[in-house]
Structures are given as C-alpha cells and as structure tokens.
C-alpha cells in the first residue's frame, strides 16, 4: 500500500553531492514526477513494518530524514516512518522533515515550517467539523443554488438555531438525529422525538432522520472511499484503490417505502 508523502528529497539530495543519488530504477521507495520527471517523491510501503527490509530503511538513513510527533501518539505512523529509516526528534526540535500533529497549527507556527511537511492543511476543520461543514454547505447553497448542494437533510445548529428547530419540529415530529459537532466514530449520537430530550449544554447538530434509506436486502449499510488531498490550489486528490463497506447485523424495522438494493459489494 504505497502512500505518497512529500517532496523533500530534492533539496536534501542536492545538498549532499558526495552521496550517491538513488534513481527510480534501483529503489522501490522513489518515484519521479514533475517536468521531465525530475522531482523525487518518497513512497511509503506499509509492509515494511513487517519485513523490516534494510533496502527500505536506506532512503531515510541516507538522506538523514527526521520527524516529530506532537500532541498525539500514533504508533502506526511512528512504525511506518521508522521502517523507512526516519529518525524521531524531540517535539520541541526545529530540525525535521515531517511533523505529525494531533491538532491544527496556529498560523504563526505554519509560517516557521519552511520546507517541512505537516499532516494538516490550515483550516481543514472547515470540512471535518460537522458544524463548519454544515455552515459551508449552506453558504454554497446560497452562492450556487439550493439544488446544486442539496446533499444533506434539514439540519439545525443548536443552541443557536433552537427556535427554528422547534418551529420545524412542530410541523414534523421526527424522528431526528443528534450529533456532536466535533466527534467521531459514532460517539454521542442518539435519536430523539421531542426537543426536551436534547441537552443544550454544548454545540450539537440536529438533523431530520432519513426514514427511507437505500438498503441492501433490508439492511442499512455505508460505503467509505479514502482519499489523500495533497493540494487545494490546484486541487489534487488521490483516491485509494480500496474502500470499506459496512452492513448492519439486523434488518431495519418498518420497511415501508424503503429503497432496496440487492447487490454484492466487493472491494
């Protein structure tokens, strides 16, 4: 499972003229891109964690590549980088090629990165936080038309839009689904059929529950596709060749008006 990381080798290699430059023909971790294929790109191989191949480690060691992990503890990332010859430095170090952080960096820290790479784009939470994504979709509906961005059910941000939600609830009593604005893996998600069941102590999203979802033989399911975004301007997205399909273990009750899809999902 190769994963493209960065473009750091060009500068590092040019500063070490006495070292042999690894070409695309003799190493599996180097790919060449750009005009005339002159830009080296380091490619990670997940299997290197198990094989502990010295030929894989030699790239990071030869070019003295280093990384630091800040405000998180990602054992998988550490194992991948170590298997490719990267050296871990202290979180306070300023000499590194890659920073892996569990939080978004402040603008003044981003300005100090120079050629170093970081695993977060500035303000990427505008897409990953549910409240910001909701606000941005509403903004796009106003800019480009409701029909072009009619991609989510009726939603309210509480407590700010509590009055609007109650007004809509009086016309359609639900059910409704409640989600924290900055959580994941289904944590804190629950269904309600009365506004009194909602706690307004923190920001939450309340959306109209979709009661006629697309089903596979009366089972709810979801499909996930994984992408790597390496640039927003211009937009560059790599779609991973494998995906994930999950299927409920029990059939959805009240199957009236449900859309059925009888297929086998294979990834």
CSV table of N, CA and C in Angstrom, one decimal, residues 2 8 15-16 18 20 22 24 28 38 45 47 53 56-57 60 65 107 128 176 190 195 197 211 215 217 235 246 255:
chain,number,residue,atom,x,y,z
A,2,UNK,N,1.4,1.7,-1.1
A,2,UNK,CA,2.2,2.8,-1.2
A,2,UNK,C,1.4,4.1,-0.9
A,8,UNK,N,10.6,16.2,-0.3
A,8,UNK,CA,11.8,16.7,0.5
A,8,UNK,C,13.1,16.2,-0.1
A,15,UNK,N,22.0,18.9,-1.5
A,15,UNK,CA,22.9,19.4,-0.5
A,15,UNK,C,24.0,18.3,-0.1
A,16,UNK,N,23.8,17.1,-0.7
A,16,UNK,CA,24.8,16.1,-0.4
A,16,UNK,C,25.4,15.5,-1.7
A,18,UNK,N,28.2,14.6,-2.4
A,18,UNK,CA,29.2,13.5,-2.3
A,18,UNK,C,28.5,12.1,-2.1
A,20,UNK,N,25.6,9.2,-3.2
A,20,UNK,CA,25.0,8.7,-4.4
A,20,UNK,C,23.5,8.9,-4.4
A,22,UNK,N,19.8,8.1,-5.3
A,22,UNK,CA,19.1,6.8,-5.7
A,22,UNK,C,18.2,7.1,-6.8
A,24,UNK,N,15.2,6.1,-9.8
A,24,UNK,CA,13.9,5.3,-9.8
A,24,UNK,C,14.1,3.9,-10.2
A,28,UNK,N,12.5,1.0,-4.7
A,28,UNK,CA,11.1,1.0,-4.7
A,28,UNK,C,10.4,2.1,-4.0
A,38,UNK,N,11.8,15.0,-12.9
A,38,UNK,CA,13.0,15.4,-12.1
A,38,UNK,C,12.7,15.6,-10.6
A,45,UNK,N,5.7,2.2,2.1
A,45,UNK,CA,5.1,0.8,1.9
A,45,UNK,C,4.8,0.2,3.2
A,47,UNK,N,3.9,-2.7,4.2
A,47,UNK,CA,4.5,-4.0,4.5
A,47,UNK,C,5.9,-3.9,5.1
A,53,UNK,N,12.8,-4.5,6.0
A,53,UNK,CA,13.7,-4.5,4.9
A,53,UNK,C,14.8,-3.4,5.0
A,56,UNK,N,14.6,-0.8,2.3
A,56,UNK,CA,13.6,0.3,2.5
A,56,UNK,C,14.1,1.3,3.5
A,57,UNK,N,14.8,0.9,4.5
A,57,UNK,CA,15.3,1.9,5.5
A,57,UNK,C,16.4,2.8,5.0
A,60,UNK,N,15.7,6.8,4.1
A,60,UNK,CA,15.6,7.8,5.3
A,60,UNK,C,17.0,8.0,5.9
A,65,UNK,N,16.6,11.8,7.1
A,65,UNK,CA,15.3,12.3,7.2
A,65,UNK,C,14.8,12.1,8.6
A,107,UNK,N,-1.4,29.9,12.8
A,107,UNK,CA,-0.7,30.5,11.6
A,107,UNK,C,0.7,30.8,11.9
A,128,UNK,N,-14.0,19.1,8.2
A,128,UNK,CA,-14.0,17.9,9.0
A,128,UNK,C,-14.9,18.1,10.3
A,176,UNK,N,-35.6,12.6,14.8
A,176,UNK,CA,-34.4,13.5,14.5
A,176,UNK,C,-33.2,12.8,15.1
A,190,UNK,N,-27.4,10.1,19.0
A,190,UNK,CA,-28.6,9.5,19.5
A,190,UNK,C,-29.8,10.1,18.8
A,195,UNK,N,-38.0,17.8,21.5
A,195,UNK,CA,-36.9,18.7,21.8
A,195,UNK,C,-36.5,18.7,23.2
A,197,UNK,N,-35.7,16.2,24.9
A,197,UNK,CA,-34.7,15.2,25.1
A,197,UNK,C,-33.3,15.7,24.7
A,211,UNK,N,-35.8,8.4,6.9
A,211,UNK,CA,-36.6,7.2,7.2
A,211,UNK,C,-36.8,6.2,6.1
A,215,UNK,N,-31.2,0.5,1.0
A,215,UNK,CA,-30.9,-0.7,1.8
A,215,UNK,C,-30.3,-1.8,0.9
A,217,UNK,N,-31.0,-5.6,0.8
A,217,UNK,CA,-31.9,-6.7,1.4
A,217,UNK,C,-32.4,-6.3,2.8
A,235,UNK,N,-6.4,21.8,-6.9
A,235,UNK,CA,-6.9,20.7,-6.2
A,235,UNK,C,-6.3,19.4,-6.7
A,246,UNK,N,-19.7,-1.4,5.2
A,246,UNK,CA,-20.2,-1.9,6.4
A,246,UNK,C,-21.7,-2.2,6.3
A,255,UNK,N,-40.1,-1.4,7.1
A,255,UNK,CA,-39.5,-1.4,5.8
A,255,UNK,C,-40.4,-0.7,4.7
